[in-house]
Amino acid sequence: MTLIPDMPRNEILTENLPGGLTVILAPRPGSGVVTVDTWVAVGSADEPPRISGVSHFLEHMLFKGTERYGVGEIDRLIEGVGGLINAGTSHDFTHYHVTVATPNFPTALHVISEIVQNAAIDKNELNSERQVIIEEYSIKQDNPQGLLFEELYERAFLTGPYRLPVLGVPETLQATGRAEMLDYYQRHYCPERMALMIVGDIEPGPALEAARKAFDGFERPYRPLVPSVPTTAYAVSGEHVIEKEVNETYGAIALPAPPLTDHDEAYGLDVLQFVLGGGHASLLYQEVKEKRRLANSIHMGYSSSRYPDLFYVYFSCDESKRAELEQAVYEQFDRVIQSPPPPEALHRARKLLANSHAFSLETTQGQSSSIGYFYTITGDIEFEKNYIEGVSRVTAEQVQDLARKWLATRDTTRMIIRPKRV
Amino acid sequence: MNISTHTLSNGCRVLIRPTPYKQILSIVATVEWGGRDDPPELAGRTNLMSRLLTQGTETRSAFQIAEAMESIGGSIDAECGHDWISVETQTVEADWRQAVDLLSDCLFHSVFEPAEFEKERALVQSEIRRRDDHKFAFAYRHFQRLFYRGHPYAITTEGEEETLAALERDSLLDLYSQAIRPDRMLLVAVGNVPESEFLGELEKCFPQPSSSPALARIAPSLEPGAGRGETQDIPRNFEQGFVIVGYPGPLIGTDEGAALRLACAVLGEGMSSRLFSRLRDRDHLAYQVGASLAPRQLASHLLLFIGTGPDTVDQACEGMIREAQGIVAEPPSPEELDRALQYVLGKFLVGRQTNGSLAHFMSAYELLGLGWEWGEIFPDRIRAVKPSDIQDAARAFIQNPAIAIVRPTRPAE
């Protein structure tokens, strides 16, 4: 099949610095901007349950000053040169990224290297920031989708590293003091667990030299990660309903999904996901939303993760149609289980998936996120490099086999938020 | 930059901007007719008509349109704003012929099948219900109604459930035949297309305009901002409150527009802005706080917003008003101003990395009356703003706000 060529990127270069930090360079001549993005392979899955939310809390604290810079100075340094700075935390990772015009690359690199090596984690600032995170927690409680997924993960897993929410809850945030956070930071933010991405309008040689200098002497002992709750056990089939002041029903049907260990299986699962629920011509969209008009919105989700995770079908609907909708979702699963997708459906899914991936690389931050994410999960730079080709190799039989293996169970967790009955 | 401009024989204006090495093609077709042109009793008509453009033509069903686009890994989407309608495609450059074919099919050969009409209407009604489940959207809808009372911007482009229920298919067909005409259209293509072949294909696929007169837009009789000086308190069972404080804004291309753009950044854009550093970092009132200046054809507005706990709603509201007025009383320091300038320019640069965003910006600049070249001029216009300009603009616009407060009610036992 004709796929988009390896579009906006040139060769990707990697180097391991003496302390263990991996540097990944993706030059994009002429783009005029550069993204500096540090990925730390630690997230909520690695937290002791007592201080659940500490990874995300720590992410906030890295912006609250270092040994050298006071509160607010980091933001001013970056924004003073027109840069955009932000961060993200998930189950498996935390990352910090800055995008600037090319001439300001040294400032971006300096700030990123400073915060990941020398965060101050001031006690007073920590106590103040806790309030801000509690407000962030409230935003999620008010958002039907946010709440739905938080509850879904808690109910779908009996035990496991992904059961607890990334943000934590007010009680665990209260239990997180400076000593716990500092210990977590020093233990986990070691160079061997980090990758520094530099994507954009840079000369690889000088950029690498600048990275070496910025992280010169950065050494912390490597301690292997132990997931907070090493064993994953899924709940047996169940429906959980929350009634809330909402205008429609929001729901998710979830099934067990494997961790990303086998590359070919991962490419195949992404194609399976698109056959079923990616794009407007997918089975779920067409059958459940368009033809039978059971859902007002519907899509399928699955992300490649370090530990066993979930496939889910997310939908919104009128409560009166929900039972029929759930049945219709299983019928679409059965279609793929019973016969491989026809050539045009397979072609559409592969092409849409490959191009969506290629289009996401159009910005320096998009490319940095894509490489950083897959490198952090797999530890293998080749996985992302080969993504488009890997997807194009997936066969209809593979898709069917994966559907048989993962979508045949009816031991699903159904999480529902529906309008309160008056 | 090699931007070329053309006018097809049917009157459609075309801008082509090549982007070397990218291999992605974004096309945005816009028509200067939007939600603000709907009479109040037909609110949502233009939006529903726009959405139906991709839901079936004389030769393709909705499924066939989706399948044809997705089989080349592309997308086609229609959107309706207050001021204009846009239909956008994104594909690989090599597939430009299919993109033009599908785009012209959707634009000029839509059939508005009765079943699709009913289905899409129900879907929009459902989106309206879900919109109100989201705090920002819920608060903004109330703010819009208050601030723009009596003005066409008061109603969201989707309309309301009741106005949608009253819409008839014939009314959409009428609007379609009169509004979606090549002689009212602007088409912006960003990507490397073979220019003469591309233009030839557009000539072939896009029809000649009908001889009937095009719809005329009626200018609203009222200036925006009728609700200034008023506060609306909306109780709702949320965990957190939400406050929007809004002021009128000047037209984007004016000197005052540039000055207020910087004032907005000083106030609430970025983590070193006043609202963020004071109300979030110092007072710990919020996670989400900021400011934005919305560009519109008729008038913009400056919005300050904050999500805060149930017990700090009034404190947060007062804090935002104090900071807004403080732009006059406490003029930005040179460092603050430089930070705001760099922030605006940085955001501008980073926000224009994709072909899709370039196509959107160029279309918007044209439709806002600034000309597509505005993107090239904007940085110098912003750099030319003096501190006294910000003071003057703040004095003229930052007073007498309209305020919408979503106040959490305690859940009933």
Coordinates of C-alpha atoms in Angstrom, one line a residue, chain A residues 135-152 167 242 244-251 314-316 415-418, chain B residues 130-138 236-242 287-288:
Chain A
E135 CA -8.7 22.3 42.5
E136 CA -7.5 20.3 39.6
Y137 CA -9.0 17.2 41.2
S138 CA -12.4 19.1 41.5
I139 CA -12.3 19.9 37.8
K140 CA -12.0 16.2 37.0
Q141 CA -14.9 15.3 39.4
D142 CA -17.1 17.8 37.5
N143 CA -16.2 16.5 34.1
P144 CA -18.4 13.5 33.2
Q145 CA -15.7 11.9 31.1
G146 CA -12.9 12.5 33.6
L147 CA -14.9 11.0 36.4
L148 CA -16.1 8.1 34.3
F149 CA -12.5 7.0 33.5
E150 CA -11.3 7.5 37.0
E151 CA -14.1 5.3 38.3
L152 CA -13.7 2.8 35.4
L167 CA -4.0 12.9 40.3
I242 CA -23.3 6.7 39.3
K244 CA -25.3 12.7 38.7
E245 CA -26.7 16.0 37.5
V246 CA -25.9 15.4 33.9
N247 CA -28.1 15.6 30.8
E248 CA -27.1 12.4 29.1
T249 CA -25.7 9.0 29.9
Y250 CA -21.9 8.6 29.6
G251 CA -20.6 5.1 29.5
Y314 CA -16.6 5.0 25.2
F315 CA -20.1 6.3 24.4
S316 CA -22.8 8.8 25.2
M415 CA -19.1 2.1 34.0
I416 CA -22.0 4.4 33.7
I417 CA -22.8 8.0 34.7
R418 CA -26.4 8.7 34.1
Chain B
R130 CA -23.8 17.4 26.7
R131 CA -22.3 20.9 26.3
D132 CA -24.1 22.0 29.4
D133 CA -22.5 19.1 31.4
H134 CA -19.1 20.9 30.9
K135 CA -18.4 23.8 33.2
F136 CA -16.6 26.1 30.9
A137 CA -19.0 25.6 28.1
F138 CA -22.0 26.0 30.5
R236 CA -25.5 24.3 39.5
N237 CA -24.5 21.1 41.2
F238 CA -20.8 21.2 40.5
E239 CA -18.0 20.6 42.9
Q240 CA -16.2 23.7 41.8
G241 CA -17.4 27.2 40.8
F242 CA -16.5 29.0 37.6
Y287 CA -5.8 25.4 38.9
Q288 CA -7.4 26.8 35.8

